[in-house]
Amino acid sequence: MAKEKVCLAYSGGLDTSCILAWLIEKDYDVVCFMADVGQEEDFEAAKRKATKIGAKAVYVEDLRKEFVEELCFPAIQCNAIYESVYLLGTSLARPVIARAQIAVAQKEGCQFVSHGCTGKGNDQVRFELAFYALNPKIKVIAPWRDPAFYQVYAGRNDLLAYAEKMGIPVTSTKSKPWSMDENLAHCSYEAGILEDPDVTPPEDMWKLSIDPLKAPDKPEDFLLEFKKGIPSKLEYQEKGKKTVVTDPLDLFLATNTIARRNGVGRIDILENRFIGIKSRGCYETPGLTCLRAAHIDLEGLTLDREVRALRDQFVTFNYSKILYNGMFSLILAPATLYSKLGGLYFSPEREFLEASITASQTHVNGTVRCRAYKGTFAVLGRSSETEKLYDMNESSMDEIGDFAPSDTSGFISVQAIRLKKYGSMKQEAGEKM
């Protein structure tokens, strides 16, 4: 009788290498799936490791282009952010990873998919809801929720011991037990010594960016151009020569390079996970930090006040929450993404949100002059050849222009009507304002 087959989301790290060996011990045939979403990874070495452990096949899928165009750029368009600080680097990658894993599972005839997500985190929700939407008949093996696994391997120290026993080489050690998740948008760090929220992250933990204190003493200036809210061109100096980048993936990677060498994008936060647990996470999000900040600045020049307020209050908040929680059926991304992902991704809510963000970005066209310096990002100036909401003459304090200052008296009088009534009411009640 043929063995049942599992498609495992494999990273080559401690957890998934141990899970691969454990699944094989449980008498499954295992196909490993690796997603190239821009992490600095030796995929060939990981393939050799998986094969040595016993994987029947190993797939490496290059998802970088679709990750940038279908997830990162829409996130920039709506200034996505969770709890005012987290730029959702991990969350953004999950839809394209889940889609590619299900495709491999179907190709290999797998009855199961598996992952190494902790039973206390968000990723288990993100991946599994996507799996079920993509293939309602698929079954999921989640070792970190299976007592047969987690009661034996309670944490990373137990896994390190198991890896040593099974002869599995790993990069995580007992002296550096934190876990990492990397893609081209960011790198996250959690667990181990980081679980104490009052412990300062050790300097050798940070993988992507230089320590801001050790960054170059000379600021680095560059120019970003946007069309309909999407980054379309980057101009910067590389080895004394002007460099222009327009390809979406190359633009994102080049912005990453600039930000990383100037120490931009580090944060250390406590966040509220979807399942109700608070979690400490450290994140490096270099290029996305710059692109989002430049986009926000350009909106100040080109976006109508009331449109911006509505977008910020409704679209940005809900998109970010949906993405963080893994409710990808509602996420704001191009229709092509949903056409590939299956029927559950077509919903009136998603269509409404998508239409809202597209409409809000019609006039977000222009150029932002930027500076990266010792961990900070600053805007030096902004301009637009096509959008005319800002009138320098009208705003000037040195000339009257078409604006009659006397008109403001009536504006103030009308705005004061309800405030005068409120003030009178408080006075009559003897209440202090």
Short mmCIF file of C-alpha atoms in Angstrom, two decimals:
data_model
loop_
_atom_site.label_atom_id
_atom_site.label_comp_id
_atom_site.label_asym_id
_atom_site.label_seq_id
_atom_site.Cartn_x
_atom_site.Cartn_y
_atom_site.Cartn_z
CA MET A 1 0.00 0.00 0.00
CA ALA A 2 1.38 3.38 -1.01
CA LYS A 3 2.30 5.76 1.76
CA GLU A 4 0.34 8.96 2.23
CA LYS A 5 2.15 12.01 0.94
CA VAL A 6 2.78 15.36 2.63
CA CYS A 7 3.95 18.65 1.14
CA LEU A 8 5.98 20.38 3.86
CA ALA A 9 6.75 24.09 3.85
CA TYR A 10 10.48 23.77 4.42
CA SER A 11 12.99 26.45 5.30
CA GLY A 12 16.09 24.46 6.05
CA GLY A 13 16.05 25.74 9.62
CA LEU A 14 15.71 23.99 12.95
CA ASP A 15 11.94 23.54 13.17
CA THR A 16 11.16 22.34 9.68
CA SER A 17 14.25 20.11 9.46
CA CYS A 18 13.13 18.35 12.62
CA ILE A 19 9.53 18.20 11.38
CA LEU A 20 10.73 16.63 8.13
CA ALA A 21 12.53 13.88 10.05
CA TRP A 22 9.52 13.43 12.37
CA LEU A 23 7.07 13.08 9.46
CA ILE A 24 9.29 10.46 7.86
CA GLU A 25 9.39 8.61 11.19
CA LYS A 26 5.58 8.71 11.11
CA ASP A 27 5.75 6.83 7.79
CA TYR A 28 4.80 9.63 5.40
CA ASP A 29 6.43 10.33 2.06
CA VAL A 30 7.44 13.98 2.25
CA VAL A 31 7.83 16.50 -0.55
CA CYS A 32 9.54 19.69 0.58
CA PHE A 33 8.50 23.08 -0.72
CA MET A 34 10.68 26.16 -0.40
CA ALA A 35 9.54 29.67 -1.33
CA ASP A 36 12.12 32.15 -2.55
CA VAL A 37 10.61 35.42 -1.34
CA GLY A 38 13.95 37.19 -1.23
CA GLN A 39 15.50 35.72 1.89
CA GLU A 40 19.27 35.41 1.89
CA GLU A 41 19.31 31.63 1.79
CA ASP A 42 21.52 28.96 0.28
CA PHE A 43 18.70 27.09 -1.40
CA GLU A 44 20.98 24.46 -2.89
CA ALA A 45 22.39 23.64 0.55
CA ALA A 46 18.86 23.47 1.95
CA LYS A 47 17.82 21.13 -0.86
CA ARG A 48 20.78 18.88 -0.13
CA LYS A 49 19.90 18.89 3.57
CA ALA A 50 16.27 17.99 2.92
CA THR A 51 17.27 15.22 0.54
CA LYS A 52 19.78 13.85 3.04
CA ILE A 53 17.13 13.80 5.78
CA GLY A 54 14.86 11.84 3.47
CA ALA A 55 12.62 14.12 1.37
CA LYS A 56 11.31 12.46 -1.81
CA ALA A 57 11.51 15.73 -3.74
CA VAL A 58 12.39 19.36 -3.06
CA TYR A 59 10.85 22.31 -4.91
CA VAL A 60 12.21 25.87 -4.81
CA GLU A 61 9.80 28.41 -6.30
CA ASP A 62 10.91 31.97 -7.09
CA LEU A 63 8.05 34.16 -5.85
CA ARG A 64 9.90 37.46 -5.51
CA LYS A 65 8.34 39.31 -8.43
CA GLU A 66 4.75 38.48 -7.53
CA PHE A 67 5.50 39.18 -3.86
CA VAL A 68 6.59 42.72 -4.69
CA GLU A 69 3.98 43.54 -7.33
CA GLU A 70 0.94 41.83 -5.82
CA LEU A 71 1.49 42.34 -2.10
CA CYS A 72 4.20 44.86 -1.22
CA PHE A 73 3.16 47.55 -3.69
CA PRO A 74 -0.55 47.49 -2.73
CA ALA A 75 0.56 47.71 0.91
CA ILE A 76 2.53 50.85 0.06
CA GLN A 77 -0.45 52.28 -1.79
CA CYS A 78 -2.62 52.16 1.32
CA ASN A 79 0.22 52.81 3.82
CA ALA A 80 -0.46 49.47 5.53
CA ILE A 81 0.64 49.31 9.15
CA TYR A 82 -0.45 47.26 12.18
CA GLU A 83 -0.80 48.89 15.58
CA SER A 84 0.94 52.02 14.30
CA VAL A 85 4.40 50.41 14.07
CA TYR A 86 4.54 47.06 12.27
CA LEU A 87 4.80 47.14 8.48
CA LEU A 88 3.52 43.56 8.10
CA GLY A 89 6.60 42.12 6.43
CA THR A 90 5.84 38.54 7.47
CA SER A 91 2.11 38.77 6.75
CA LEU A 92 2.65 40.16 3.25
CA ALA A 93 4.52 37.08 2.05
CA ARG A 94 2.02 34.48 3.23
CA PRO A 95 -0.57 34.57 0.39
CA VAL A 96 1.97 33.94 -2.38
CA ILE A 97 3.72 31.24 -0.33
CA ALA A 98 0.46 29.42 0.41
CA ARG A 99 -0.60 29.61 -3.23
CA ALA A 100 2.67 28.11 -4.47
CA GLN A 101 2.70 25.37 -1.82
CA ILE A 102 -0.79 24.21 -2.74
CA ALA A 103 0.24 24.14 -6.41
CA VAL A 104 3.17 21.84 -5.56
CA ALA A 105 0.98 19.65 -3.35
CA GLN A 106 -1.51 19.23 -6.19
CA LYS A 107 1.24 18.47 -8.69
CA GLU A 108 2.71 15.78 -6.42
CA GLY A 109 -0.65 14.29 -5.47
CA CYS A 110 -0.28 15.09 -1.77
CA GLN A 111 -3.17 14.42 0.57
CA PHE A 112 -1.63 16.64 3.25
CA VAL A 113 0.26 19.90 3.63
CA SER A 114 2.35 20.70 6.68
CA HIS A 115 4.15 23.67 8.19
CA GLY A 116 6.36 24.59 11.14
CA CYS A 117 4.21 27.38 12.55
CA THR A 118 3.99 27.61 16.31
CA GLY A 119 0.67 26.84 17.94
CA LYS A 120 0.74 30.25 19.61
CA GLY A 121 1.36 32.43 16.57
CA ASN A 122 -0.42 34.08 13.67
CA ASP A 123 1.13 32.18 10.78
CA GLN A 124 -0.78 28.98 11.47
CA VAL A 125 -3.99 30.93 10.90
CA ARG A 126 -2.67 32.75 7.84
CA PHE A 127 -1.45 29.61 6.09
CA GLU A 128 -4.25 27.24 6.96
CA LEU A 129 -7.09 29.57 6.02
CA ALA A 130 -5.34 30.11 2.69
CA PHE A 131 -4.81 26.35 2.23
CA TYR A 132 -8.48 25.60 2.78
CA ALA A 133 -9.56 28.38 0.44
CA LEU A 134 -7.24 27.13 -2.28
CA ASN A 135 -8.07 23.45 -1.82
CA PRO A 136 -11.06 22.75 0.44
CA LYS A 137 -10.25 19.02 0.49
CA ILE A 138 -6.64 19.38 1.68
CA LYS A 139 -5.68 18.11 5.13
CA VAL A 140 -3.21 19.93 7.35
CA ILE A 141 -0.59 18.44 9.65
CA ALA A 142 0.41 21.04 12.23
CA PRO A 143 3.05 19.41 14.47
CA TRP A 144 3.19 22.29 16.94
CA ARG A 145 -0.49 21.63 17.70
CA ASP A 146 -0.14 17.84 17.82
CA PRO A 147 0.42 16.51 21.38
CA ALA A 148 2.45 13.64 19.91
CA PHE A 149 4.96 16.26 18.79
CA TYR A 150 4.82 19.16 21.23
CA GLN A 151 4.69 17.04 24.38
CA VAL A 152 7.99 15.47 23.34
CA TYR A 153 9.55 18.59 21.84
CA ALA A 154 8.34 21.38 24.08
CA GLY A 155 10.65 24.03 22.68
CA ARG A 156 13.76 24.81 20.74
CA ASN A 157 16.16 23.26 23.21
CA ASP A 158 14.38 19.92 22.76
CA LEU A 159 14.55 20.34 18.99
CA LEU A 160 18.25 21.10 19.15
CA ALA A 161 18.75 17.87 21.07
CA TYR A 162 16.62 15.95 18.52
CA ALA A 163 18.57 17.49 15.64
CA GLU A 164 21.83 16.45 17.25
CA LYS A 165 20.50 12.92 17.74
CA MET A 166 19.35 12.69 14.11
CA GLY A 167 22.51 14.28 12.72
CA ILE A 168 20.66 17.31 11.35
CA PRO A 169 22.88 20.41 10.98
CA VAL A 170 21.18 23.63 12.12
CA THR A 171 22.18 27.29 12.45
CA SER A 172 20.17 27.94 15.63
CA THR A 173 22.16 27.24 18.78
CA LYS A 174 21.51 27.23 22.49
CA SER A 175 23.51 30.44 22.78
CA LYS A 176 21.43 32.13 20.04
CA PRO A 177 18.02 30.48 20.31
CA TRP A 178 15.86 33.16 18.69
CA SER A 179 13.97 32.30 15.52
CA MET A 180 14.04 34.34 12.32
CA ASP A 181 11.76 34.75 9.34
CA GLU A 182 13.22 36.60 6.38
CA ASN A 183 11.95 37.81 3.04
CA LEU A 184 12.90 40.70 0.76
CA ALA A 185 10.62 43.05 2.72
CA HIS A 186 12.00 42.33 6.18
CA CYS A 187 13.49 39.99 8.75
CA SER A 188 11.72 39.18 12.02
CA TYR A 189 13.19 37.88 15.27
CA GLU A 190 11.36 36.32 18.19
CA ALA A 191 11.52 33.70 20.95
CA GLY A 192 14.46 32.74 23.16
CA ILE A 193 15.94 35.62 25.12
CA LEU A 194 13.65 38.02 23.24
CA GLU A 195 10.65 36.70 25.15
CA ASP A 196 11.68 38.94 28.05
CA PRO A 197 10.41 42.33 26.80
CA ASP A 198 13.00 44.17 28.90
CA VAL A 199 16.01 42.43 27.35
CA THR A 200 17.81 44.54 24.76
CA PRO A 201 18.35 42.64 21.50
CA PRO A 202 22.04 41.75 21.12
CA GLU A 203 23.76 43.60 18.32
CA ASP A 204 24.80 40.40 16.56
CA MET A 205 21.14 39.43 16.17
CA TRP A 206 20.35 42.03 13.50
CA LYS A 207 20.99 40.43 10.10
CA LEU A 208 20.01 42.91 7.42
CA SER A 209 21.07 46.39 8.44
CA ILE A 210 24.13 48.08 9.83
CA ASP A 211 23.99 49.48 13.36
CA PRO A 212 22.81 53.09 12.89
CA LEU A 213 25.66 54.24 15.15
CA LYS A 214 28.13 52.63 12.73
CA ALA A 215 26.40 53.81 9.55
CA PRO A 216 28.23 56.21 7.21
CA ASP A 217 28.73 59.76 8.45
CA LYS A 218 27.64 61.14 5.07
CA PRO A 219 23.89 61.12 4.26
CA GLU A 220 22.77 59.24 1.17
CA ASP A 221 20.25 61.03 -1.04
CA PHE A 222 18.02 59.39 -3.62
CA LEU A 223 14.86 60.03 -5.61
CA LEU A 224 11.66 57.99 -5.74
CA GLU A 225 8.95 58.42 -8.36
CA PHE A 226 5.39 57.14 -7.97
CA LYS A 227 2.61 56.53 -10.49
CA LYS A 228 -0.87 56.00 -9.06
CA GLY A 229 0.73 55.36 -5.68
CA ILE A 230 3.06 52.64 -6.92
CA PRO A 231 6.87 53.10 -6.93
CA SER A 232 7.89 53.40 -10.57
CA LYS A 233 11.46 54.77 -10.58
CA LEU A 234 14.47 55.04 -8.25
CA GLU A 235 17.45 57.30 -8.95
CA TYR A 236 20.58 57.14 -6.78
CA GLN A 237 24.36 57.28 -6.90
CA GLU A 238 26.28 53.99 -6.96
CA LYS A 239 30.07 54.23 -6.95
CA GLY A 240 29.88 57.81 -8.15
CA LYS A 241 27.57 57.06 -11.09
CA LYS A 242 23.89 57.93 -11.47
CA THR A 243 21.81 54.77 -11.44
CA VAL A 244 18.17 54.57 -12.56
CA VAL A 245 15.98 51.57 -11.72
CA THR A 246 12.44 51.02 -13.01
CA ASP A 247 11.85 47.26 -12.82
CA PRO A 248 9.60 46.67 -9.76
CA LEU A 249 11.69 43.90 -8.18
CA ASP A 250 15.01 45.62 -8.89
CA LEU A 251 13.62 48.91 -7.54
CA PHE A 252 12.58 47.24 -4.31
CA LEU A 253 15.92 45.48 -3.90
CA ALA A 254 17.92 48.64 -4.65
CA THR A 255 15.90 50.62 -2.09
CA ASN A 256 16.62 47.83 0.38
CA THR A 257 20.35 48.17 -0.30
CA ILE A 258 20.30 51.92 0.34
CA ALA A 259 18.31 51.57 3.56
CA ARG A 260 20.35 48.64 4.88
CA ARG A 261 23.71 50.35 4.52
CA ASN A 262 22.33 53.36 6.38
CA GLY A 263 20.72 51.43 9.24
CA VAL A 264 17.12 52.30 8.37
CA GLY A 265 14.13 50.20 9.40
CA ARG A 266 14.78 48.58 12.81
CA ILE A 267 11.97 48.33 15.37
CA ASP A 268 11.44 46.43 18.62
CA ILE A 269 7.78 46.09 19.63
CA LEU A 270 5.11 44.28 21.61
CA GLU A 271 2.14 43.37 19.44
CA ASN A 272 -1.24 41.72 19.88
CA ARG A 273 -1.49 38.44 18.03
CA PHE A 274 -4.79 37.42 16.45
CA ILE A 275 -5.28 34.52 18.86
CA GLY A 276 -5.13 36.88 21.86
CA ILE A 277 -1.53 36.58 23.06
CA LYS A 278 0.85 39.52 23.29
CA SER A 279 4.15 38.90 21.54
CA ARG A 280 7.51 40.62 21.43
CA GLY A 281 8.98 40.96 17.96
CA CYS A 282 12.03 42.68 16.53
CA TYR A 283 11.87 43.63 12.88
CA GLU A 284 14.15 44.98 10.18
CA THR A 285 12.15 46.48 7.31
CA PRO A 286 14.64 48.65 5.40
CA GLY A 287 13.38 49.39 1.88
CA LEU A 288 9.68 49.15 2.70
CA THR A 289 10.16 51.73 5.46
CA CYS A 290 11.55 54.21 2.94
CA LEU A 291 9.01 53.48 0.21
CA ARG A 292 6.03 53.77 2.55
CA ALA A 293 7.29 57.00 4.14
CA ALA A 294 7.95 58.57 0.73
CA HIS A 295 4.48 57.55 -0.44
CA ILE A 296 2.84 59.10 2.62
CA ASP A 297 4.71 62.33 1.98
CA LEU A 298 3.68 62.47 -1.67
CA GLU A 299 0.05 61.99 -0.68
CA GLY A 300 0.32 65.20 1.31
CA LEU A 301 0.96 67.01 -1.96
CA THR A 302 -1.40 65.16 -4.28
CA LEU A 303 -4.27 63.59 -2.35
CA ASP A 304 -7.51 65.37 -1.45
CA ARG A 305 -7.98 65.91 2.28
CA GLU A 306 -11.30 64.10 2.64
CA VAL A 307 -10.29 61.19 0.41
CA ARG A 308 -7.14 60.76 2.47
CA ALA A 309 -9.06 60.87 5.74
CA LEU A 310 -11.56 58.24 4.60
CA ARG A 311 -8.82 55.98 3.25
CA ASP A 312 -6.78 56.28 6.47
CA GLN A 313 -9.73 55.64 8.75
CA PHE A 314 -11.27 52.74 6.87
CA VAL A 315 -9.14 51.20 4.12
CA THR A 316 -5.70 51.38 5.75
CA PHE A 317 -6.90 50.14 9.12
CA ASN A 318 -9.00 47.28 7.78
CA TYR A 319 -6.51 46.17 5.14
CA SER A 320 -3.75 46.00 7.74
CA LYS A 321 -5.90 44.10 10.22
CA ILE A 322 -7.11 41.65 7.58
CA LEU A 323 -3.57 41.03 6.38
CA TYR A 324 -2.15 40.60 9.89
CA ASN A 325 -4.90 38.19 10.91
CA GLY A 326 -4.63 36.13 7.74
CA MET A 327 -8.10 36.85 6.36
CA PHE A 328 -6.68 36.93 2.85
CA SER A 329 -10.09 36.57 1.23
CA LEU A 330 -10.53 40.27 1.96
CA ILE A 331 -7.04 41.54 1.23
CA LEU A 332 -6.52 44.44 -1.05
CA ALA A 333 -4.50 43.26 -4.00
CA PRO A 334 -4.88 43.22 -7.77
CA ALA A 335 -7.71 41.15 -9.17
CA THR A 336 -5.18 38.86 -10.87
CA LEU A 337 -4.14 37.59 -7.45
CA TYR A 338 -7.65 36.53 -6.59
CA SER A 339 -8.31 34.97 -9.97
CA LYS A 340 -5.40 32.63 -9.25
CA LEU A 341 -6.38 31.90 -5.68
CA GLY A 342 -9.90 30.55 -6.04
CA GLY A 343 -13.55 31.39 -5.52
CA LEU A 344 -13.37 32.28 -1.84
CA TYR A 345 -11.17 35.21 -2.76
CA PHE A 346 -14.00 36.87 -4.64
CA SER A 347 -16.07 38.68 -2.07
CA PRO A 348 -18.05 41.93 -2.07
CA GLU A 349 -15.92 43.21 0.79
CA ARG A 350 -12.68 42.64 -1.10
CA GLU A 351 -14.06 44.21 -4.28
CA PHE A 352 -15.19 47.25 -2.34
CA LEU A 353 -11.83 47.69 -0.63
CA GLU A 354 -9.92 47.14 -3.86
CA ALA A 355 -12.00 49.71 -5.69
CA SER A 356 -11.51 52.16 -2.83
CA ILE A 357 -7.75 51.95 -2.81
CA THR A 358 -7.50 52.13 -6.60
CA ALA A 359 -9.68 55.25 -6.66
CA SER A 360 -7.71 56.87 -3.84
CA GLN A 361 -4.42 56.50 -5.72
CA THR A 362 -5.43 57.91 -9.11
CA HIS A 363 -3.73 61.24 -8.43
CA VAL A 364 -0.77 60.04 -6.33
CA ASN A 365 1.76 60.83 -9.04
CA GLY A 366 5.05 62.60 -8.48
CA THR A 367 8.58 62.52 -7.20
CA VAL A 368 10.01 62.50 -3.67
CA ARG A 369 13.62 63.46 -2.88
CA CYS A 370 14.77 61.29 -0.01
CA ARG A 371 17.64 60.95 2.44
CA ALA A 372 18.84 57.98 4.51
CA TYR A 373 21.17 58.74 7.38
CA LYS A 374 22.17 56.78 10.49
CA GLY A 375 18.90 54.91 10.96
CA THR A 376 16.60 57.72 9.83
CA PHE A 377 14.65 58.42 6.67
CA ALA A 378 13.87 62.02 5.73
CA VAL A 379 12.14 63.77 2.85
CA LEU A 380 14.06 66.63 1.29
CA GLY A 381 11.35 67.71 -1.15
CA ARG A 382 8.49 66.57 -3.30
CA SER A 383 6.96 67.58 -6.64
CA SER A 384 4.36 66.59 -9.20
CA GLU A 385 4.08 67.66 -12.84
CA THR A 386 0.49 66.49 -13.18
CA GLU A 387 -1.29 67.10 -9.86
CA LYS A 388 -2.30 70.68 -8.99
CA LEU A 389 -4.01 70.54 -5.60
CA TYR A 390 -1.16 72.52 -4.07
CA ASP A 391 -0.91 76.15 -5.22
CA MET A 392 2.23 77.85 -3.96
CA ASN A 393 0.89 81.32 -4.70
CA GLU A 394 -2.37 80.63 -2.92
CA SER A 395 -0.55 79.27 0.13
CA SER A 396 2.04 82.06 0.25
CA MET A 397 2.16 84.44 3.20
CA ASP A 398 3.78 87.05 0.95
CA GLU A 399 0.97 87.60 -1.56
CA ILE A 400 -2.82 87.64 -1.59
CA GLY A 401 -3.43 85.69 -4.79
CA ASP A 402 -6.98 84.48 -5.46
CA PHE A 403 -7.67 83.90 -1.79
CA ALA A 404 -9.41 86.72 0.07
CA PRO A 405 -8.37 86.63 3.76
CA SER A 406 -11.61 88.41 4.68
CA ASP A 407 -13.56 85.31 3.64
CA THR A 408 -12.06 83.48 6.60
CA SER A 409 -14.10 85.61 9.02
CA GLY A 410 -17.32 84.00 7.81
CA PHE A 411 -15.72 80.54 7.92
CA ILE A 412 -14.72 81.04 11.55
CA SER A 413 -18.16 82.41 12.46
CA VAL A 414 -19.92 79.36 11.05
CA GLN A 415 -17.49 76.95 12.73
CA ALA A 416 -18.02 78.77 16.05
CA ILE A 417 -21.81 78.36 16.15
CA ARG A 418 -21.91 74.98 17.85
CA LEU A 419 -18.90 75.74 20.05
CA LYS A 420 -20.59 78.88 21.40
CA LYS A 421 -23.70 76.84 22.18
CA TYR A 422 -21.60 74.18 23.89
CA GLY A 423 -19.71 76.79 25.92
CA SER A 424 -22.97 78.47 27.04
CA MET A 425 -24.40 75.12 28.13
CA LYS A 426 -21.32 74.33 30.22
CA GLN A 427 -21.39 77.76 31.85
CA GLU A 428 -25.09 77.49 32.75
CA ALA A 429 -24.41 74.10 34.33
CA GLY A 430 -21.52 75.56 36.32
CA GLU A 431 -19.04 73.13 34.73
CA LYS A 432 -15.42 74.05 34.16
CA MET A 433 -14.10 73.80 30.66
#
